[in-house]
Amino acid sequence: MFDAQAWWARDVMMNRIEIPNTTAMQADIDDRQTREAAGSDDYDAIWYQGDYVKELIAETDYPSFDLEGACQAFKAWKG
């Protein structure tokens, strides 16, 4: 996740991604907090984080990888 975030931040600094206004950013934060709180367990948190990484990858030229497999691996590790 952190490397995908770094690519996103790089693209902001290179003016490839435009930061939305404060109102739009707050609406996005509120939506993300609502979706995160809707999860009932750690497994939901894994999928929530996976969806977040998908968003970061979609907005950048970050190399594609098996994100579904990564989420499954975290689920297996969690037990």
JSON list of N, CA and C in Angstrom, two decimals, residues 1-3 7 12 14 18 25 30-36 40 44 50 56 66 69:
[
{"chain": "A", "resi": 1, "resn": "MET", "atom": "N", "xyz": [0.82, -1.18, 0.00]},
{"chain": "A", "resi": 1, "resn": "MET", "atom": "CA", "xyz": [0.00, 0.00, 0.00]},
{"chain": "A", "resi": 1, "resn": "MET", "atom": "C", "xyz": [0.87, 1.25, 0.00]},
{"chain": "A", "resi": 2, "resn": "PHE", "atom": "N", "xyz": [1.93, 1.24, 0.81]},
{"chain": "A", "resi": 2, "resn": "PHE", "atom": "CA", "xyz": [2.71, 2.47, 0.96]},
{"chain": "A", "resi": 2, "resn": "PHE", "atom": "C", "xyz": [3.43, 2.86, -0.32]},
{"chain": "A", "resi": 3, "resn": "ASP", "atom": "N", "xyz": [3.86, 1.88, -1.09]},
{"chain": "A", "resi": 3, "resn": "ASP", "atom": "CA", "xyz": [4.52, 2.24, -2.34]},
{"chain": "A", "resi": 3, "resn": "ASP", "atom": "C", "xyz": [3.51, 2.79, -3.35]},
{"chain": "A", "resi": 7, "resn": "TRP", "atom": "N", "xyz": [3.59, 6.51, -5.17]},
{"chain": "A", "resi": 7, "resn": "TRP", "atom": "CA", "xyz": [3.42, 6.81, -6.60]},
{"chain": "A", "resi": 7, "resn": "TRP", "atom": "C", "xyz": [2.35, 7.87, -6.79]},
{"chain": "A", "resi": 12, "resn": "VAL", "atom": "N", "xyz": [0.98, 13.70, -7.84]},
{"chain": "A", "resi": 12, "resn": "VAL", "atom": "CA", "xyz": [0.46, 15.00, -7.40]},
{"chain": "A", "resi": 12, "resn": "VAL", "atom": "C", "xyz": [1.55, 16.04, -7.56]},
{"chain": "A", "resi": 14, "resn": "MET", "atom": "N", "xyz": [4.02, 16.04, -9.52]},
{"chain": "A", "resi": 14, "resn": "MET", "atom": "CA", "xyz": [4.35, 16.25, -10.93]},
{"chain": "A", "resi": 14, "resn": "MET", "atom": "C", "xyz": [3.16, 16.83, -11.70]},
{"chain": "A", "resi": 18, "resn": "GLU", "atom": "N", "xyz": [-4.63, 16.21, -9.91]},
{"chain": "A", "resi": 18, "resn": "GLU", "atom": "CA", "xyz": [-5.03, 17.48, -9.30]},
{"chain": "A", "resi": 18, "resn": "GLU", "atom": "C", "xyz": [-5.73, 17.21, -7.97]},
{"chain": "A", "resi": 25, "resn": "MET", "atom": "N", "xyz": [-12.59, 17.01, -0.73]},
{"chain": "A", "resi": 25, "resn": "MET", "atom": "CA", "xyz": [-11.71, 16.14, 0.08]},
{"chain": "A", "resi": 25, "resn": "MET", "atom": "C", "xyz": [-12.43, 15.68, 1.35]},
{"chain": "A", "resi": 30, "resn": "ASP", "atom": "N", "xyz": [-15.19, 11.52, 4.60]},
{"chain": "A", "resi": 30, "resn": "ASP", "atom": "CA", "xyz": [-16.41, 11.05, 5.25]},
{"chain": "A", "resi": 30, "resn": "ASP", "atom": "C", "xyz": [-16.88, 9.72, 4.66]},
{"chain": "A", "resi": 31, "resn": "ASP", "atom": "N", "xyz": [-16.85, 9.63, 3.33]},
{"chain": "A", "resi": 31, "resn": "ASP", "atom": "CA", "xyz": [-17.26, 8.40, 2.65]},
{"chain": "A", "resi": 31, "resn": "ASP", "atom": "C", "xyz": [-16.35, 7.24, 3.04]},
{"chain": "A", "resi": 32, "resn": "ARG", "atom": "N", "xyz": [-15.05, 7.48, 3.04]},
{"chain": "A", "resi": 32, "resn": "ARG", "atom": "CA", "xyz": [-14.10, 6.42, 3.39]},
{"chain": "A", "resi": 32, "resn": "ARG", "atom": "C", "xyz": [-14.28, 5.96, 4.84]},
{"chain": "A", "resi": 33, "resn": "GLN", "atom": "N", "xyz": [-14.50, 6.89, 5.75]},
{"chain": "A", "resi": 33, "resn": "GLN", "atom": "CA", "xyz": [-14.71, 6.52, 7.15]},
{"chain": "A", "resi": 33, "resn": "GLN", "atom": "C", "xyz": [-15.99, 5.71, 7.32]},
{"chain": "A", "resi": 34, "resn": "THR", "atom": "N", "xyz": [-17.03, 6.07, 6.59]},
{"chain": "A", "resi": 34, "resn": "THR", "atom": "CA", "xyz": [-18.29, 5.32, 6.65]},
{"chain": "A", "resi": 34, "resn": "THR", "atom": "C", "xyz": [-18.09, 3.90, 6.13]},
{"chain": "A", "resi": 35, "resn": "ARG", "atom": "N", "xyz": [-17.40, 3.78, 4.99]},
{"chain": "A", "resi": 35, "resn": "ARG", "atom": "CA", "xyz": [-17.17, 2.44, 4.43]},
{"chain": "A", "resi": 35, "resn": "ARG", "atom": "C", "xyz": [-16.30, 1.59, 5.34]},
{"chain": "A", "resi": 36, "resn": "GLU", "atom": "N", "xyz": [-15.28, 2.20, 5.93]},
{"chain": "A", "resi": 36, "resn": "GLU", "atom": "CA", "xyz": [-14.40, 1.45, 6.83]},
{"chain": "A", "resi": 36, "resn": "GLU", "atom": "C", "xyz": [-15.17, 0.99, 8.07]},
{"chain": "A", "resi": 40, "resn": "SER", "atom": "N", "xyz": [-17.21, -5.49, 9.49]},
{"chain": "A", "resi": 40, "resn": "SER", "atom": "CA", "xyz": [-17.53, -6.16, 10.76]},
{"chain": "A", "resi": 40, "resn": "SER", "atom": "C", "xyz": [-16.34, -6.88, 11.39]},
{"chain": "A", "resi": 44, "resn": "ASP", "atom": "N", "xyz": [-12.85, -7.83, 6.61]},
{"chain": "A", "resi": 44, "resn": "ASP", "atom": "CA", "xyz": [-13.42, -6.70, 5.87]},
{"chain": "A", "resi": 44, "resn": "ASP", "atom": "C", "xyz": [-12.40, -5.58, 5.74]},
{"chain": "A", "resi": 50, "resn": "GLY", "atom": "N", "xyz": [-7.54, -3.30, 0.29]},
{"chain": "A", "resi": 50, "resn": "GLY", "atom": "CA", "xyz": [-7.31, -3.72, -1.08]},
{"chain": "A", "resi": 50, "resn": "GLY", "atom": "C", "xyz": [-8.02, -2.82, -2.08]},
{"chain": "A", "resi": 56, "resn": "LEU", "atom": "N", "xyz": [-5.67, 3.71, -5.91]},
{"chain": "A", "resi": 56, "resn": "LEU", "atom": "CA", "xyz": [-4.37, 4.35, -6.12]},
{"chain": "A", "resi": 56, "resn": "LEU", "atom": "C", "xyz": [-3.75, 3.89, -7.44]},
{"chain": "A", "resi": 66, "resn": "ASP", "atom": "N", "xyz": [-1.22, -8.91, -8.72]},
{"chain": "A", "resi": 66, "resn": "ASP", "atom": "CA", "xyz": [-2.36, -9.70, -8.28]},
{"chain": "A", "resi": 66, "resn": "ASP", "atom": "C", "xyz": [-2.83, -9.23, -6.91]},
{"chain": "A", "resi": 69, "resn": "GLY", "atom": "N", "xyz": [-4.93, -11.76, -5.05]},
{"chain": "A", "resi": 69, "resn": "GLY", "atom": "CA", "xyz": [-4.08, -12.76, -4.41]},
{"chain": "A", "resi": 69, "resn": "GLY", "atom": "C", "xyz": [-3.42, -12.24, -3.14]}
]
